[in-house]
PDB file of C-alpha atoms in Angstrom:
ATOM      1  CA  UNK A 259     -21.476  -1.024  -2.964  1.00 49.00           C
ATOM      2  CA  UNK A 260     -23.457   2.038  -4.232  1.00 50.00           C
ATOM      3  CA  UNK A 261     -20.918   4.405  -5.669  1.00 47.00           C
ATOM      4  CA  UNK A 262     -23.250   7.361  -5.027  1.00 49.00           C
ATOM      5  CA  UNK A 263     -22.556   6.646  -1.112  1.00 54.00           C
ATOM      6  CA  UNK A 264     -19.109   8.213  -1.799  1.00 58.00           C
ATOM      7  CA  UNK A 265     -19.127  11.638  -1.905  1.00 57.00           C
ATOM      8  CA  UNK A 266     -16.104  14.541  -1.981  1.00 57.00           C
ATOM      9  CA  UNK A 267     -15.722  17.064   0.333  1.00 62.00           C
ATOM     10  CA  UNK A 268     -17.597  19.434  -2.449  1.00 67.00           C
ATOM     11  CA  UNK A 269     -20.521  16.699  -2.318  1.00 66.00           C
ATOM     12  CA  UNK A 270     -20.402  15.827  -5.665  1.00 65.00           C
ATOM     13  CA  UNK A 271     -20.067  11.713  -5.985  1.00 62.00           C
ATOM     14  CA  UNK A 272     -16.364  10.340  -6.438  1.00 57.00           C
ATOM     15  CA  UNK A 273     -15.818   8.062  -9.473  1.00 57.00           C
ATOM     16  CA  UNK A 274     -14.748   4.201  -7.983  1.00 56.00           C
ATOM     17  CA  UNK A 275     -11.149   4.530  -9.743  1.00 52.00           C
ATOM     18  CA  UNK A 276     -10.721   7.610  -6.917  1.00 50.00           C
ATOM     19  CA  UNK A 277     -11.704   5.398  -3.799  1.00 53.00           C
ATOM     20  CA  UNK A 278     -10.259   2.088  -5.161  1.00 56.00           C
ATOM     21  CA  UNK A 279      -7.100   3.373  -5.778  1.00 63.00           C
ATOM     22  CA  UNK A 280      -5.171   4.005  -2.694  1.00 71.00           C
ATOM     23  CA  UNK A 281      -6.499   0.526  -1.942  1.00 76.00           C
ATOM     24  CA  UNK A 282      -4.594  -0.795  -4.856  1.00 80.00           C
ATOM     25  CA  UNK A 283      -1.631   1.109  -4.585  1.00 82.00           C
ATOM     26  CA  UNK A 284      -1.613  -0.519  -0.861  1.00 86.00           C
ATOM     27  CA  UNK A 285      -2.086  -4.220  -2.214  1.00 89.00           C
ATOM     28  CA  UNK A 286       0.595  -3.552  -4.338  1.00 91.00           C
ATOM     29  CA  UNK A 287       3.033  -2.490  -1.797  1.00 91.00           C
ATOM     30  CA  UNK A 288       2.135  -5.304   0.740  1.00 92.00           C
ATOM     31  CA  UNK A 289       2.566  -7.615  -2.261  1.00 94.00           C
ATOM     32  CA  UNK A 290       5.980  -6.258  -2.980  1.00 95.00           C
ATOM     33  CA  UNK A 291       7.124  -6.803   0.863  1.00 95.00           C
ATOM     34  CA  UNK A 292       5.503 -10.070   1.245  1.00 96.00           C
ATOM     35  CA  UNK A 293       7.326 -11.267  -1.208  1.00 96.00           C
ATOM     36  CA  UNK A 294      10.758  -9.836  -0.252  1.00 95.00           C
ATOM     37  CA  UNK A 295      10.499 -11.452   2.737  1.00 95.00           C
ATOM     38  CA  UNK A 296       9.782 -14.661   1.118  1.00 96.00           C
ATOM     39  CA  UNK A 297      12.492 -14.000  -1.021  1.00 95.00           C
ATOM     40  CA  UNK A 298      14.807 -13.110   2.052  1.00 94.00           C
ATOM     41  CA  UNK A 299      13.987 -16.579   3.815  1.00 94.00           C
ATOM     42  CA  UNK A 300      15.235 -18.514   0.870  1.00 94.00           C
ATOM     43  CA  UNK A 301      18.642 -15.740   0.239  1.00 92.00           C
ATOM     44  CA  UNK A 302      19.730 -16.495   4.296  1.00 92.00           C
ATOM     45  CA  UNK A 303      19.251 -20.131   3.532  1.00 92.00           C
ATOM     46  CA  UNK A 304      21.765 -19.893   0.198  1.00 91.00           C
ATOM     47  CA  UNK A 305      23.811 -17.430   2.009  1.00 89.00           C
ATOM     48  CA  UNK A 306      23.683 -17.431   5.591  1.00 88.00           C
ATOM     49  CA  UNK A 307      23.759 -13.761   7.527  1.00 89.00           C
ATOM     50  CA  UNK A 308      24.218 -10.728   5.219  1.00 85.00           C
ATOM     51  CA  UNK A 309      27.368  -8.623   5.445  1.00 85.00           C
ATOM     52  CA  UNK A 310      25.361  -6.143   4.104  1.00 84.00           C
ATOM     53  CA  UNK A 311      22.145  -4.475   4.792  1.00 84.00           C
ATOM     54  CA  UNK A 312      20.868  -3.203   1.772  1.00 87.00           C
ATOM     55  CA  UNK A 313      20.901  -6.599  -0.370  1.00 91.00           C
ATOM     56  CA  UNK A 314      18.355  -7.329  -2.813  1.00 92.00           C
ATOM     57  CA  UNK A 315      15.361  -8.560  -1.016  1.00 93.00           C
ATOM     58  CA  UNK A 316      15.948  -5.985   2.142  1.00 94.00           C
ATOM     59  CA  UNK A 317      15.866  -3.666  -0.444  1.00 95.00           C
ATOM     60  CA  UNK A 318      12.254  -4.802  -2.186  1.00 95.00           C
ATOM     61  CA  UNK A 319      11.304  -5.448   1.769  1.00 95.00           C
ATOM     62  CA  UNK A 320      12.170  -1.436   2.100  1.00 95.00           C
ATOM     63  CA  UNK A 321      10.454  -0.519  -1.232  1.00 95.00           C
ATOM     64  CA  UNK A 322       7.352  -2.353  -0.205  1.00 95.00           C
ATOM     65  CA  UNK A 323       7.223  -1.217   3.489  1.00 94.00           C
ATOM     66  CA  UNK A 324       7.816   2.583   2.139  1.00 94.00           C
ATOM     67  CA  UNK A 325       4.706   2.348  -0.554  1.00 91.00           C
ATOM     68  CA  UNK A 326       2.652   1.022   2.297  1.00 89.00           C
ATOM     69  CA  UNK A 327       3.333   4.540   3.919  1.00 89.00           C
ATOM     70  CA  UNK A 328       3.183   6.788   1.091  1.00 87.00           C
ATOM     71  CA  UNK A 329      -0.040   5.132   0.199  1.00 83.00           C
ATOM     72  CA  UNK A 330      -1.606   5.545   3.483  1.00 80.00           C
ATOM     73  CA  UNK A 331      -0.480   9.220   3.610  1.00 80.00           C
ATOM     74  CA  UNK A 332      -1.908  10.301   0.601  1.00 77.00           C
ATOM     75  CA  UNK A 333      -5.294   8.320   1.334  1.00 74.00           C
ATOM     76  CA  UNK A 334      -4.992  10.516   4.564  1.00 73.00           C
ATOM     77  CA  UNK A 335      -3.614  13.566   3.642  1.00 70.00           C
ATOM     78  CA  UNK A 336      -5.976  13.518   0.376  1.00 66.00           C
ATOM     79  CA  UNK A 337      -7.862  16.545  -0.475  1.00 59.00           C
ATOM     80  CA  UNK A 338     -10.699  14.039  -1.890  1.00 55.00           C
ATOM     81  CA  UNK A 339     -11.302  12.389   1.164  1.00 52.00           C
ATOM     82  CA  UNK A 340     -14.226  10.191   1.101  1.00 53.00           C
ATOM     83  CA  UNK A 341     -17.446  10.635   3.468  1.00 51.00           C
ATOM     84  CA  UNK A 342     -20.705   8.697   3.824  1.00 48.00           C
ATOM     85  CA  UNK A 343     -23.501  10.310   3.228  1.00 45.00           C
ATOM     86  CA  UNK A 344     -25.652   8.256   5.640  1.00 45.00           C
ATOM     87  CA  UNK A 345     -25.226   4.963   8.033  1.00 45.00           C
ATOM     88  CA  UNK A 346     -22.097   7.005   9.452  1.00 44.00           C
ATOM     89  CA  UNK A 347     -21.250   7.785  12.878  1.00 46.00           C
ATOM     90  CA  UNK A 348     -20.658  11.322  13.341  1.00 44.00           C
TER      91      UNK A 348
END
């Protein structure tokens, strides 16, 4: 991918850490509630149903799930969002 190809809303080109970030940040967060869940499966095996909601691999599920959102916000909501200059649909 041609890092040119990215440009700000200025038109100057972006630097890849700025448009592989949010991407990261998202990995990271699906990572975190994938394995939460995993982790869940195995704690309602050991323990059966919870008695409470907030136990410790709801709460990584809840951690993951919220950076998921963040992330996506602030790739939306970003004042460097990212534009092709050509081979884009208008």
């Amino acid at each position: 991918m041609d890092n040119s190809s990215f440009v700000s809303d200025t038109g100057r080109p972006l630097p890849p850490a700025v448009h592989y970030s949010c991407g990261r940040c998202q990995a990271a967060a699906l990572a975190t509630a994938a394995l939460g869940l995993y982790w869940d499966v195995g704690w309602h095996i050991d323990f059966g149903r919870n008695k409470a909601l907030f136990t410790p691999p709801h709460t990584m599920i809840v951690i993951g799930l919220a950076g998921i959102v963040y992330s996506v916000g602030i790739a939306a909501l970003s004042p460097l969002s990212t534009t092709r200059r050509s081979g884009c649909a208008s």
